[in-house]
PDB file of C-alpha atoms in Angstrom:
ATOM      1  CA  MET A   1       0.240   0.072  -0.125  1.00 77.00           C
ATOM      2  CA  ALA A   2       2.868   2.608   0.764  1.00 82.00           C
ATOM      3  CA  MET A   3       4.514   1.262  -2.883  1.00 87.00           C
ATOM      4  CA  LYS A   4       1.310   2.697  -4.207  1.00 86.00           C
ATOM      5  CA  PHE A   5       0.941   5.720  -1.944  1.00 86.00           C
ATOM      6  CA  PHE A   6       4.408   6.738  -3.233  1.00 87.00           C
ATOM      7  CA  ILE A   7       4.107   5.982  -7.260  1.00 89.00           C
ATOM      8  CA  PHE A   8       0.869   7.911  -7.069  1.00 87.00           C
ATOM      9  CA  VAL A   9       2.729  11.435  -5.510  1.00 87.00           C
ATOM     10  CA  ILE A  10       5.629  10.557  -8.457  1.00 90.00           C
ATOM     11  CA  PHE A  11       2.928  10.453 -10.611  1.00 86.00           C
ATOM     12  CA  ILE A  12       1.317  13.462  -9.128  1.00 87.00           C
ATOM     13  CA  PHE A  13       4.155  16.276  -9.046  1.00 82.00           C
ATOM     14  CA  SER A  14       5.165  15.071 -12.287  1.00 86.00           C
ATOM     15  CA  LEU A  15       2.044  16.168 -13.581  1.00 81.00           C
ATOM     16  CA  PHE A  16       2.315  19.469 -12.011  1.00 80.00           C
ATOM     17  CA  PHE A  17       5.972  20.437 -13.136  1.00 80.00           C
ATOM     18  CA  TYR A  18       4.765  19.510 -17.113  1.00 79.00           C
ATOM     19  CA  MET A  19       1.712  22.032 -16.831  1.00 79.00           C
ATOM     20  CA  ILE A  20       4.584  24.671 -15.362  1.00 79.00           C
ATOM     21  CA  PRO A  21       5.456  27.052 -18.590  1.00 77.00           C
ATOM     22  CA  VAL A  22       9.189  27.023 -18.848  1.00 72.00           C
ATOM     23  CA  GLU A  23      10.881  30.170 -19.814  1.00 72.00           C
ATOM     24  CA  ASN A  24      13.981  30.565 -22.060  1.00 66.00           C
ATOM     25  CA  ILE A  25      15.943  33.215 -20.507  1.00 62.00           C
ATOM     26  CA  ASN A  26      18.453  34.316 -23.052  1.00 63.00           C
ATOM     27  CA  LYS A  27      20.730  36.785 -22.089  1.00 59.00           C
ATOM     28  CA  TYR A  28      21.287  37.602 -25.483  1.00 57.00           C
ATOM     29  CA  ASP A  29      18.404  38.681 -26.997  1.00 54.00           C
ATOM     30  CA  SER A  30      19.584  41.464 -29.486  1.00 58.00           C
ATOM     31  CA  ASN A  31      21.503  40.954 -32.417  1.00 58.00           C
ATOM     32  CA  ASP A  32      23.854  44.166 -31.409  1.00 59.00           C
ATOM     33  CA  ASN A  33      26.063  41.124 -29.064  1.00 77.00           C
ATOM     34  CA  ILE A  34      26.269  38.362 -31.893  1.00 83.00           C
ATOM     35  CA  PRO A  35      29.776  38.952 -33.775  1.00 84.00           C
ATOM     36  CA  LEU A  36      29.314  39.746 -37.833  1.00 87.00           C
ATOM     37  CA  ALA A  37      32.832  38.993 -38.484  1.00 88.00           C
ATOM     38  CA  THR A  38      35.887  38.366 -37.010  1.00 89.00           C
ATOM     39  CA  PHE A  39      39.354  38.749 -38.621  1.00 90.00           C
ATOM     40  CA  GLU A  40      42.572  38.047 -36.816  1.00 92.00           C
ATOM     41  CA  ASN A  41      45.879  40.122 -37.978  1.00 91.00           C
ATOM     42  CA  ALA A  42      44.153  42.487 -39.643  1.00 88.00           C
ATOM     43  CA  LEU A  43      45.563  45.489 -42.060  1.00 91.00           C
ATOM     44  CA  MET A  44      42.879  47.999 -43.463  1.00 89.00           C
ATOM     45  CA  TYR A  45      43.325  50.941 -45.793  1.00 90.00           C
ATOM     46  CA  THR A  46      41.056  54.001 -46.258  1.00 88.00           C
ATOM     47  CA  PHE A  47      41.949  55.764 -49.526  1.00 89.00           C
ATOM     48  CA  ASN A  48      40.111  58.341 -50.860  1.00 86.00           C
ATOM     49  CA  ASP A  49      40.271  59.871 -54.761  1.00 86.00           C
ATOM     50  CA  LYS A  50      44.348  60.478 -54.508  1.00 86.00           C
ATOM     51  CA  ASN A  51      45.666  58.605 -51.524  1.00 87.00           C
ATOM     52  CA  ILE A  52      45.600  56.852 -48.530  1.00 88.00           C
ATOM     53  CA  THR A  53      43.918  58.460 -45.454  1.00 86.00           C
ATOM     54  CA  ARG A  54      44.120  56.056 -42.958  1.00 87.00           C
ATOM     55  CA  VAL A  55      45.818  52.847 -41.684  1.00 91.00           C
ATOM     56  CA  VAL A  56      44.429  50.559 -39.686  1.00 90.00           C
ATOM     57  CA  ASP A  57      46.659  47.855 -38.062  1.00 92.00           C
ATOM     58  CA  ALA A  58      45.307  45.026 -35.397  1.00 92.00           C
ATOM     59  CA  GLN A  59      45.701  41.900 -33.694  1.00 94.00           C
ATOM     60  CA  LYS A  60      41.985  41.390 -33.965  1.00 93.00           C
ATOM     61  CA  VAL A  61      38.899  42.817 -35.498  1.00 92.00           C
ATOM     62  CA  VAL A  62      35.532  41.849 -34.345  1.00 91.00           C
ATOM     63  CA  LYS A  63      32.854  43.343 -36.351  1.00 90.00           C
ATOM     64  CA  TYR A  64      29.231  43.788 -34.816  1.00 89.00           C
ATOM     65  CA  GLN A  65      25.798  45.379 -35.953  1.00 86.00           C
ATOM     66  CA  ASN A  66      26.976  48.994 -34.576  1.00 87.00           C
ATOM     67  CA  ARG A  67      30.203  48.862 -33.132  1.00 89.00           C
ATOM     68  CA  ASP A  68      34.004  47.390 -33.888  1.00 89.00           C
ATOM     69  CA  GLU A  69      35.865  46.104 -31.192  1.00 92.00           C
ATOM     70  CA  MET A  70      39.921  45.694 -31.705  1.00 93.00           C
ATOM     71  CA  PHE A  71      42.666  44.142 -29.747  1.00 94.00           C
ATOM     72  CA  ASP A  72      45.949  45.669 -29.934  1.00 94.00           C
ATOM     73  CA  GLY A  73      45.245  48.299 -32.536  1.00 91.00           C
ATOM     74  CA  ASP A  74      46.770  50.837 -34.060  1.00 92.00           C
ATOM     75  CA  ILE A  75      45.125  53.814 -36.428  1.00 90.00           C
ATOM     76  CA  THR A  76      47.186  56.330 -38.083  1.00 91.00           C
ATOM     77  CA  LEU A  77      45.736  58.896 -40.038  1.00 86.00           C
ATOM     78  CA  ILE A  78      47.976  60.829 -42.757  1.00 87.00           C
ATOM     79  CA  ASN A  79      47.385  64.276 -43.379  1.00 83.00           C
ATOM     80  CA  HIS A  80      47.745  65.764 -46.566  1.00 81.00           C
ATOM     81  CA  ASP A  81      46.487  69.142 -45.973  1.00 78.00           C
ATOM     82  CA  ILE A  82      49.088  70.992 -46.608  1.00 79.00           C
ATOM     83  CA  SER A  83      47.538  74.088 -44.163  1.00 77.00           C
ATOM     84  CA  LYS A  84      48.081  71.832 -41.428  1.00 76.00           C
ATOM     85  CA  ASN A  85      52.003  71.541 -39.875  1.00 75.00           C
ATOM     86  CA  PHE A  86      52.118  67.635 -39.017  1.00 77.00           C
ATOM     87  CA  LYS A  87      52.129  64.512 -41.569  1.00 85.00           C
ATOM     88  CA  ILE A  88      50.901  61.642 -39.720  1.00 89.00           C
ATOM     89  CA  GLU A  89      48.660  61.270 -36.214  1.00 86.00           C
ATOM     90  CA  ASN A  90      49.233  57.652 -34.662  1.00 90.00           C
ATOM     91  CA  LEU A  91      46.723  56.325 -32.106  1.00 90.00           C
ATOM     92  CA  LYS A  92      47.703  52.988 -30.340  1.00 93.00           C
ATOM     93  CA  ALA A  93      45.643  50.961 -27.567  1.00 93.00           C
ATOM     94  CA  ASP A  94      45.375  47.123 -25.957  1.00 93.00           C
ATOM     95  CA  PHE A  95      41.681  47.913 -26.932  1.00 94.00           C
ATOM     96  CA  ILE A  96      39.650  49.932 -29.273  1.00 93.00           C
ATOM     97  CA  VAL A  97      35.831  50.842 -29.674  1.00 93.00           C
ATOM     98  CA  LYS A  98      34.509  52.471 -32.600  1.00 90.00           C
ATOM     99  CA  MET A  99      30.747  53.431 -32.575  1.00 91.00           C
ATOM    100  CA  GLY A 100      30.245  55.668 -35.826  1.00 87.00           C
ATOM    101  CA  ASP A 101      33.150  58.299 -35.893  1.00 88.00           C
ATOM    102  CA  ILE A 102      33.967  57.949 -32.419  1.00 91.00           C
ATOM    103  CA  TYR A 103      36.203  55.736 -30.782  1.00 91.00           C
ATOM    104  CA  THR A 104      37.387  54.804 -27.199  1.00 93.00           C
ATOM    105  CA  PHE A 105      40.735  53.842 -26.051  1.00 93.00           C
ATOM    106  CA  GLN A 106      41.503  51.949 -23.542  1.00 93.00           C
ATOM    107  CA  ASN A 107      44.574  49.837 -22.068  1.00 92.00           C
ATOM    108  CA  ASN A 108      48.041  51.741 -23.122  1.00 92.00           C
ATOM    109  CA  VAL A 109      46.473  54.710 -25.240  1.00 92.00           C
ATOM    110  CA  LYS A 110      49.706  56.329 -27.239  1.00 92.00           C
ATOM    111  CA  TYR A 111      48.937  59.400 -29.082  1.00 88.00           C
ATOM    112  CA  ILE A 112      51.583  60.456 -31.494  1.00 89.00           C
ATOM    113  CA  ARG A 113      51.355  63.656 -33.240  1.00 84.00           C
ATOM    114  CA  ASP A 114      54.593  63.381 -36.554  1.00 81.00           C
ATOM    115  CA  ASP A 115      57.490  64.026 -33.239  1.00 78.00           C
ATOM    116  CA  PHE A 116      55.740  67.200 -31.179  1.00 78.00           C
ATOM    117  CA  VAL A 117      53.226  65.778 -29.469  1.00 83.00           C
ATOM    118  CA  LYS A 118      53.263  62.509 -27.360  1.00 88.00           C
ATOM    119  CA  PHE A 119      50.452  61.794 -25.186  1.00 87.00           C
ATOM    120  CA  ASN A 120      50.415  58.260 -22.870  1.00 91.00           C
ATOM    121  CA  THR A 121      46.870  57.425 -20.720  1.00 91.00           C
ATOM    122  CA  ASP A 122      44.467  54.403 -20.424  1.00 92.00           C
ATOM    123  CA  PHE A 123      41.643  56.144 -21.430  1.00 93.00           C
ATOM    124  CA  LEU A 124      41.249  58.528 -24.475  1.00 91.00           C
ATOM    125  CA  ILE A 125      37.957  59.213 -26.577  1.00 92.00           C
ATOM    126  CA  TYR A 126      38.433  60.582 -30.018  1.00 89.00           C
ATOM    127  CA  ASP A 127      36.087  62.091 -32.827  1.00 89.00           C
ATOM    128  CA  LYS A 128      37.009  61.665 -35.872  1.00 83.00           C
ATOM    129  CA  ILE A 129      34.639  64.084 -37.381  1.00 85.00           C
ATOM    130  CA  LYS A 130      35.587  66.843 -34.833  1.00 86.00           C
ATOM    131  CA  ARG A 131      38.928  65.558 -34.223  1.00 84.00           C
ATOM    132  CA  ILE A 132      39.050  66.222 -30.246  1.00 88.00           C
ATOM    133  CA  ALA A 133      40.801  64.053 -28.152  1.00 88.00           C
ATOM    134  CA  GLN A 134      39.568  63.504 -24.595  1.00 90.00           C
ATOM    135  CA  ASN A 135      39.872  61.773 -20.827  1.00 90.00           C
ATOM    136  CA  ASP A 136      38.876  62.164 -17.781  1.00 88.00           C
ATOM    137  CA  ARG A 137      42.160  60.136 -16.182  1.00 89.00           C
ATOM    138  CA  PRO A 138      45.797  60.622 -16.049  1.00 90.00           C
ATOM    139  CA  PHE A 139      47.982  61.135 -18.452  1.00 89.00           C
ATOM    140  CA  ASP A 140      51.424  62.644 -19.496  1.00 88.00           C
ATOM    141  CA  GLY A 141      53.123  63.348 -22.256  1.00 86.00           C
ATOM    142  CA  ILE A 142      55.427  65.468 -24.601  1.00 85.00           C
ATOM    143  CA  TYR A 143      54.825  68.803 -26.355  1.00 79.00           C
ATOM    144  CA  ASN A 144      57.850  70.442 -28.407  1.00 79.00           C
ATOM    145  CA  ASN A 145      60.040  68.430 -26.154  1.00 78.00           C
ATOM    146  CA  HIS A 146      58.658  69.691 -22.968  1.00 82.00           C
ATOM    147  CA  TYR A 147      56.797  67.336 -20.294  1.00 85.00           C
ATOM    148  CA  MET A 148      53.314  67.513 -19.096  1.00 85.00           C
ATOM    149  CA  LYS A 149      51.371  66.058 -16.879  1.00 86.00           C
ATOM    150  CA  GLY A 150      47.922  66.133 -15.966  1.00 87.00           C
ATOM    151  CA  THR A 151      44.541  64.706 -15.404  1.00 87.00           C
ATOM    152  CA  ILE A 152      41.758  65.466 -17.747  1.00 87.00           C
ATOM    153  CA  LEU A 153      42.888  66.035 -21.238  1.00 86.00           C
ATOM    154  CA  TYR A 154      41.128  68.305 -23.544  1.00 87.00           C
ATOM    155  CA  ALA A 155      42.898  68.297 -27.475  1.00 84.00           C
ATOM    156  CA  ASP A 156      41.143  69.940 -30.216  1.00 85.00           C
ATOM    157  CA  LEU A 157      43.604  68.949 -33.018  1.00 78.00           C
ATOM    158  CA  ASN A 158      41.958  71.007 -35.713  1.00 77.00           C
ATOM    159  CA  ASN A 159      42.902  74.505 -33.787  1.00 79.00           C
ATOM    160  CA  ASP A 160      46.238  72.991 -31.695  1.00 73.00           C
ATOM    161  CA  PHE A 161      44.459  73.628 -29.041  1.00 79.00           C
ATOM    162  CA  ILE A 162      45.497  71.708 -25.497  1.00 80.00           C
ATOM    163  CA  THR A 163      43.831  71.845 -22.139  1.00 81.00           C
ATOM    164  CA  SER A 164      44.129  69.705 -18.996  1.00 81.00           C
ATOM    165  CA  LYS A 165      43.702  70.028 -15.055  1.00 82.00           C
ATOM    166  CA  ASN A 166      45.848  69.289 -12.431  1.00 79.00           C
ATOM    167  CA  ALA A 167      48.423  70.113 -15.034  1.00 79.00           C
ATOM    168  CA  HIS A 168      52.128  70.141 -14.630  1.00 77.00           C
ATOM    169  CA  PHE A 169      54.323  71.538 -17.762  1.00 74.00           C
ATOM    170  CA  GLU A 170      58.351  71.416 -17.527  1.00 76.00           C
ATOM    171  CA  ILE A 171      59.489  73.597 -20.363  1.00 75.00           C
ATOM    172  CA  ASP A 172      63.196  73.105 -21.753  1.00 66.00           C
ATOM    173  CA  ILE A 173      65.148  76.776 -21.092  1.00 55.00           C
ATOM    174  CA  THR A 174      68.358  75.500 -21.529  1.00 61.00           C
ATOM    175  CA  LYS A 175      68.092  75.488 -25.285  1.00 54.00           C
ATOM    176  CA  ASP A 176      67.042  78.248 -27.923  1.00 52.00           C
ATOM    177  CA  ASN A 177      65.633  77.915 -31.374  1.00 49.00           C
ATOM    178  CA  LYS A 178      69.504  77.995 -32.328  1.00 51.00           C
ATOM    179  CA  GLY A 179      70.916  75.055 -30.029  1.00 50.00           C
ATOM    180  CA  LYS A 180      72.833  77.917 -27.516  1.00 45.00           C
ATOM    181  CA  LYS A 181      72.683  77.415 -23.914  1.00 44.00           C
ATOM    182  CA  TRP A 182      70.840  79.995 -22.169  1.00 39.00           C
ATOM    183  CA  ASN A 183      72.277  82.430 -19.666  1.00 38.00           C
ATOM    184  CA  ILE A 184      70.655  81.627 -16.364  1.00 34.00           C
TER     185      ILE A 184
END
């Protein structure tokens, strides 16, 4: 009798649990998180009607619906505007996210413009259209052989305008333009 009761209880529980609807919980409901393409050791050139304007080199590139992610990326922007006094801008980082025309650089970020502007930081946002680089983290750099250090960087690269908060700027006053020593 006890065995019949036990089997009856198991049968009732199985019917009860059979009638409960099961939800499929999927964390990735949208297609934004599904990679469309993945490239290893990617090298991309951007051309206009006359010459090369940008070179992108990355160890790995993952293309999504609304963003691109690059690992160990190196972006070189080549200037062909003769009114500007530089030839090449180079941005490097361990991780780069591109959403539209906004680039977000993270971890070991290095910005180099020819040989007169260099920045090192851990985070940088770069707007490709407005050509503005900014961050809210500490940075250090060199501007025309002068050392600078600060916490919040804002660089308008169209107008060669750089500001920062808590800035420390060391000017090299040992040489003038002709390479002679100053009498201090």
